[in-house]
Amino acid sequence: MTSVKFHSGEDLPLEMHKVRIVQKLTLLPVEDRLKAVQAAGNNTFLLRNADVFMDMLTDSGVNAMSDRQQAAMLTADDAYAGSATYERLAERVRGLFGMDYFLPTHQGRAAENILSESLVTPGSIVPMNYHFTTTKAHITRNGGEVVELIREEGLETTSALPFKGDMDTDALRSLAAGDRPIPFVRIEAGTNLIGGQPVSLANVRAVREVCDEFGLLLVLDASLLADNLYFLKVREDECADLSVGEIVRRVSDLCDVIYFSARKLGCARGGGIAIRDQALHDRLRSLVPLFEGFLTYGGMSVREMEAIAVGLDETLDMDMISQGPQFIAFMVNELTARGVPMITPPGGLGAHVNAMEFLDHVPQQAYPAGALAAAVYIAGGIRGMERGTMSEQRKPDGTEPLSDMELLRLAMPRRVFTLSQVKYAVDRVAWLYENRHLVGGLEFIEEPPVLRFFYGRLGATSDWQEKLAAKFRADFGDSL
Ligand SMILES: Cc1ncc(COP(=O)(O)O)c(C=O)c1O
């Protein structure tokens, strides 16, 4: 990783790339932002991108691609079967993870579908450090239950703990000693829903030991591995002198299966499953033509596959994988300095605002993280994502589980924003924090039964949004 000091003493992350393709942005006046968010049912997933100034919804499929990725797309081999593109991608994955078998899938959740359909049985449990929305949906759809074994400290909102994503291995051992079947144990790198928090190599090793003791399969969700690799390199002594490639192998050698969303890992659009064991590969493979497409493209465009192969290669470059975490750390530190309650230490994926504390007057039943997402859009045309109770699934008896955390995620797609844009986002969120008493709650108007946060529509519980927009206009005059 390149370290560049500023003569001024300022501690700023410096981009080790230049921008050569740009996309024009618009910033609507606050009155139009108010209308847009209300038309979207206060659900940031339903906003039109044309109405968004900074799209911080996700990093999924929207990281900037490199010139090498774009160039590789032109070399794609379009053959339905046996394409050279598949060979290149499979070889890249093999080289990275040291596993012999690779199955392509059209994105990360498709890999989860194949794993869950094949392995999860009714009544079984799948222990994991923490769930991800689509992972849980696939496991429960197949009659399994997700058991989260994140250590208590992992859920503390402010902390200096370097690896909050670690699993409690004592709890895993007790669970494994029980009598419910465990189709696999899942570790999620860069644990998404607790704020992009990494898992340590020591913890993966400890989980492996328990798996060996009880003959369990260990599956790594590597979607957010790039950020996790950066944190392993800078926070775990064992990794300090290793190359990124060597760190990947230390992790992957401990796992039986590694799946990933290539919308995140590899900075393109697709996914895949790397498998160590041939028998398991054969079993999973039978579902690929059923759900994805032929085995040599798995529902992906061959152009994207070429881009993924190069993107995976670029994941071994510290300049590349440090950009996201360093910009995120900048944003989190700036907001923390302005008193805004942030999840700390800064993780990967994005800056995570602690909505439970930001809006401590809004009860969880009124979706504080969802309300904050709507408010941040009104305040700055910035689109974040609710990661709290709205993202939970109602139980079959109709009761609503309250989320452990209420987070507003402001994702930092890699190499997409400039530092002045990040400073703008800091400014608008800090303004909102000063005016937080104006923000009220939300309630569902339309609530889909599965993954409700994607399509659900909500209304404000009072006229707080109009009051917020009016305050913005009063404070900012004729500024957008
Ligand atoms: C940790 C994790 N696993 C799985 C997925 C699902 O991947 P995809 O969106 O490609 O289906 C995601 C997507 O955000 C993720 O963050």
PDB file of C-alpha atoms in Angstrom, residues 168-279:
ATOM      1  CA  ASP A 168     -18.006 -17.070  19.351  1.00  0.00           C
ATOM      2  CA  THR A 169     -16.368 -20.477  18.972  1.00  0.00           C
ATOM      3  CA  ASP A 170     -17.421 -21.695  22.454  1.00  0.00           C
ATOM      4  CA  ALA A 171     -21.015 -21.112  21.432  1.00  0.00           C
ATOM      5  CA  LEU A 172     -20.347 -22.915  18.145  1.00  0.00           C
ATOM      6  CA  ARG A 173     -18.907 -25.902  20.006  1.00  0.00           C
ATOM      7  CA  SER A 174     -21.971 -26.164  22.291  1.00  0.00           C
ATOM      8  CA  LEU A 175     -24.273 -25.923  19.289  1.00  0.00           C
ATOM      9  CA  ALA A 176     -22.321 -28.568  17.385  1.00  0.00           C
ATOM     10  CA  ALA A 177     -22.546 -30.897  20.390  1.00  0.00           C
ATOM     11  CA  GLY A 178     -26.368 -30.658  20.243  1.00  0.00           C
ATOM     12  CA  ASP A 179     -28.575 -32.957  18.216  1.00  0.00           C
ATOM     13  CA  ARG A 180     -29.856 -30.727  15.433  1.00  0.00           C
ATOM     14  CA  PRO A 181     -28.271 -31.326  12.038  1.00  0.00           C
ATOM     15  CA  ILE A 182     -25.798 -28.662  10.863  1.00  0.00           C
ATOM     16  CA  PRO A 183     -25.476 -28.697   7.061  1.00  0.00           C
ATOM     17  CA  PHE A 184     -22.663 -26.153   7.192  1.00  0.00           C
ATOM     18  CA  VAL A 185     -21.116 -23.403   9.265  1.00  0.00           C
ATOM     19  CA  ARG A 186     -20.957 -20.036   7.523  1.00  0.00           C
ATOM     20  CA  ILE A 187     -18.453 -17.269   8.083  1.00  0.00           C
ATOM     21  CA  GLU A 188     -19.202 -13.966   6.406  1.00  0.00           C
ATOM     22  CA  ALA A 189     -16.107 -11.913   5.616  1.00  0.00           C
ATOM     23  CA  GLY A 190     -16.527  -8.166   6.195  1.00  0.00           C
ATOM     24  CA  THR A 191     -19.754  -8.820   8.106  1.00  0.00           C
ATOM     25  CA  ASN A 192     -22.258  -6.675   6.250  1.00  0.00           C
ATOM     26  CA  LEU A 193     -25.143  -6.095   8.629  1.00  0.00           C
ATOM     27  CA  ILE A 194     -23.064  -5.178  11.665  1.00  0.00           C
ATOM     28  CA  GLY A 195     -21.308  -2.427   9.740  1.00  0.00           C
ATOM     29  CA  GLY A 196     -18.885  -4.153   7.362  1.00  0.00           C
ATOM     30  CA  GLN A 197     -16.815  -5.453  10.272  1.00  0.00           C
ATOM     31  CA  PRO A 198     -13.992  -7.905   9.542  1.00  0.00           C
ATOM     32  CA  VAL A 199     -13.276 -11.414  10.786  1.00  0.00           C
ATOM     33  CA  SER A 200      -9.758 -12.298  11.967  1.00  0.00           C
ATOM     34  CA  LEU A 201      -7.663 -15.083  10.532  1.00  0.00           C
ATOM     35  CA  ALA A 202      -7.253 -16.420  14.073  1.00  0.00           C
ATOM     36  CA  ASN A 203     -11.033 -16.703  14.328  1.00  0.00           C
ATOM     37  CA  VAL A 204     -11.405 -18.514  10.997  1.00  0.00           C
ATOM     38  CA  ARG A 205      -8.764 -20.938  12.261  1.00  0.00           C
ATOM     39  CA  ALA A 206     -10.614 -21.439  15.559  1.00  0.00           C
ATOM     40  CA  VAL A 207     -13.886 -22.060  13.704  1.00  0.00           C
ATOM     41  CA  ARG A 208     -12.103 -24.585  11.485  1.00  0.00           C
ATOM     42  CA  GLU A 209     -10.925 -26.470  14.581  1.00  0.00           C
ATOM     43  CA  VAL A 210     -14.504 -26.814  15.811  1.00  0.00           C
ATOM     44  CA  CYS A 211     -15.614 -27.915  12.347  1.00  0.00           C
ATOM     45  CA  ASP A 212     -12.892 -30.578  12.326  1.00  0.00           C
ATOM     46  CA  GLU A 213     -13.894 -31.754  15.792  1.00  0.00           C
ATOM     47  CA  PHE A 214     -17.490 -32.296  14.689  1.00  0.00           C
ATOM     48  CA  GLY A 215     -16.993 -33.107  11.013  1.00  0.00           C
ATOM     49  CA  LEU A 216     -18.726 -29.941   9.796  1.00  0.00           C
ATOM     50  CA  LEU A 217     -18.436 -28.193   6.461  1.00  0.00           C
ATOM     51  CA  LEU A 218     -17.051 -24.638   6.598  1.00  0.00           C
ATOM     52  CA  VAL A 219     -18.433 -22.174   4.055  1.00  0.00           C
ATOM     53  CA  LEU A 220     -17.011 -18.676   3.608  1.00  0.00           C
ATOM     54  CA  ASP A 221     -19.139 -15.908   2.143  1.00  0.00           C
ATOM     55  CA  ALA A 222     -16.350 -13.932   0.481  1.00  0.00           C
ATOM     56  CA  SER A 223     -18.533 -11.194  -1.011  1.00  0.00           C
ATOM     57  CA  LEU A 224     -16.845  -8.593   1.184  1.00  0.00           C
ATOM     58  CA  LEU A 225     -13.471 -10.317   1.310  1.00  0.00           C
ATOM     59  CA  ALA A 226     -11.579  -7.406  -0.291  1.00  0.00           C
ATOM     60  CA  ASP A 227     -12.261  -5.090   2.661  1.00  0.00           C
ATOM     61  CA  ASN A 228     -11.599  -7.926   5.087  1.00  0.00           C
ATOM     62  CA  LEU A 229      -8.218  -8.577   3.457  1.00  0.00           C
ATOM     63  CA  TYR A 230      -7.238  -4.951   3.923  1.00  0.00           C
ATOM     64  CA  PHE A 231      -8.119  -5.153   7.625  1.00  0.00           C
ATOM     65  CA  LEU A 232      -6.233  -8.441   8.041  1.00  0.00           C
ATOM     66  CA  LYS A 233      -3.169  -6.823   6.535  1.00  0.00           C
ATOM     67  CA  VAL A 234      -3.282  -3.697   8.708  1.00  0.00           C
ATOM     68  CA  ARG A 235      -4.794  -5.057  11.929  1.00  0.00           C
ATOM     69  CA  GLU A 236      -3.596  -8.648  12.429  1.00  0.00           C
ATOM     70  CA  ASP A 237       0.070  -9.188  13.262  1.00  0.00           C
ATOM     71  CA  GLU A 238       0.283 -12.549  11.526  1.00  0.00           C
ATOM     72  CA  CYS A 239      -0.648 -10.897   8.221  1.00  0.00           C
ATOM     73  CA  ALA A 240       1.507  -7.777   8.391  1.00  0.00           C
ATOM     74  CA  ASP A 241       4.374  -9.238   6.368  1.00  0.00           C
ATOM     75  CA  LEU A 242       2.287 -11.396   4.037  1.00  0.00           C
ATOM     76  CA  SER A 243       1.256 -10.399   0.533  1.00  0.00           C
ATOM     77  CA  VAL A 244      -2.486 -10.063  -0.043  1.00  0.00           C
ATOM     78  CA  GLY A 245      -2.386 -13.276  -2.090  1.00  0.00           C
ATOM     79  CA  GLU A 246      -0.758 -15.124   0.785  1.00  0.00           C
ATOM     80  CA  ILE A 247      -3.393 -13.817   3.188  1.00  0.00           C
ATOM     81  CA  VAL A 248      -6.150 -15.041   0.862  1.00  0.00           C
ATOM     82  CA  ARG A 249      -4.597 -18.519   0.896  1.00  0.00           C
ATOM     83  CA  ARG A 250      -4.255 -18.585   4.677  1.00  0.00           C
ATOM     84  CA  VAL A 251      -7.996 -17.932   4.867  1.00  0.00           C
ATOM     85  CA  SER A 252      -9.114 -20.129   1.988  1.00  0.00           C
ATOM     86  CA  ASP A 253      -7.006 -23.115   3.088  1.00  0.00           C
ATOM     87  CA  LEU A 254      -9.228 -23.259   6.174  1.00  0.00           C
ATOM     88  CA  CYS A 255     -12.487 -23.419   4.203  1.00  0.00           C
ATOM     89  CA  ASP A 256     -14.344 -26.134   2.265  1.00  0.00           C
ATOM     90  CA  VAL A 257     -16.474 -23.853   0.119  1.00  0.00           C
ATOM     91  CA  ILE A 258     -16.116 -20.184  -0.772  1.00  0.00           C
ATOM     92  CA  TYR A 259     -18.920 -18.356  -2.496  1.00  0.00           C
ATOM     93  CA  PHE A 260     -19.075 -14.724  -3.485  1.00  0.00           C
ATOM     94  CA  SER A 261     -21.059 -11.979  -5.069  1.00  0.00           C
ATOM     95  CA  ALA A 262     -18.890 -10.660  -7.889  1.00  0.00           C
ATOM     96  CA  ARG A 263     -20.969  -7.511  -7.751  1.00  0.00           C
ATOM     97  CA  LYS A 264     -18.725  -6.843  -4.764  1.00  0.00           C
ATOM     98  CA  LEU A 265     -15.649  -9.075  -4.936  1.00  0.00           C
ATOM     99  CA  GLY A 266     -14.181  -8.554  -8.390  1.00  0.00           C
ATOM    100  CA  CYS A 267     -16.033  -5.271  -9.064  1.00  0.00           C
ATOM    101  CA  ALA A 268     -18.268  -6.497 -11.889  1.00  0.00           C
ATOM    102  CA  ARG A 269     -21.628  -8.314 -11.927  1.00  0.00           C
ATOM    103  CA  GLY A 270     -21.930 -12.047 -11.223  1.00  0.00           C
ATOM    104  CA  GLY A 271     -20.966 -14.637  -8.663  1.00  0.00           C
ATOM    105  CA  GLY A 272     -19.623 -18.085  -8.073  1.00  0.00           C
ATOM    106  CA  ILE A 273     -18.834 -20.978  -5.777  1.00  0.00           C
ATOM    107  CA  ALA A 274     -15.361 -22.459  -5.275  1.00  0.00           C
ATOM    108  CA  ILE A 275     -15.402 -25.988  -3.880  1.00  0.00           C
ATOM    109  CA  ARG A 276     -12.604 -28.174  -2.567  1.00  0.00           C
ATOM    110  CA  ASP A 277     -14.271 -31.584  -2.732  1.00  0.00           C
ATOM    111  CA  GLN A 278     -15.281 -33.274  -5.962  1.00  0.00           C
ATOM    112  CA  ALA A 279     -18.303 -35.132  -4.568  1.00  0.00           C
TER     113      ALA A 279
END
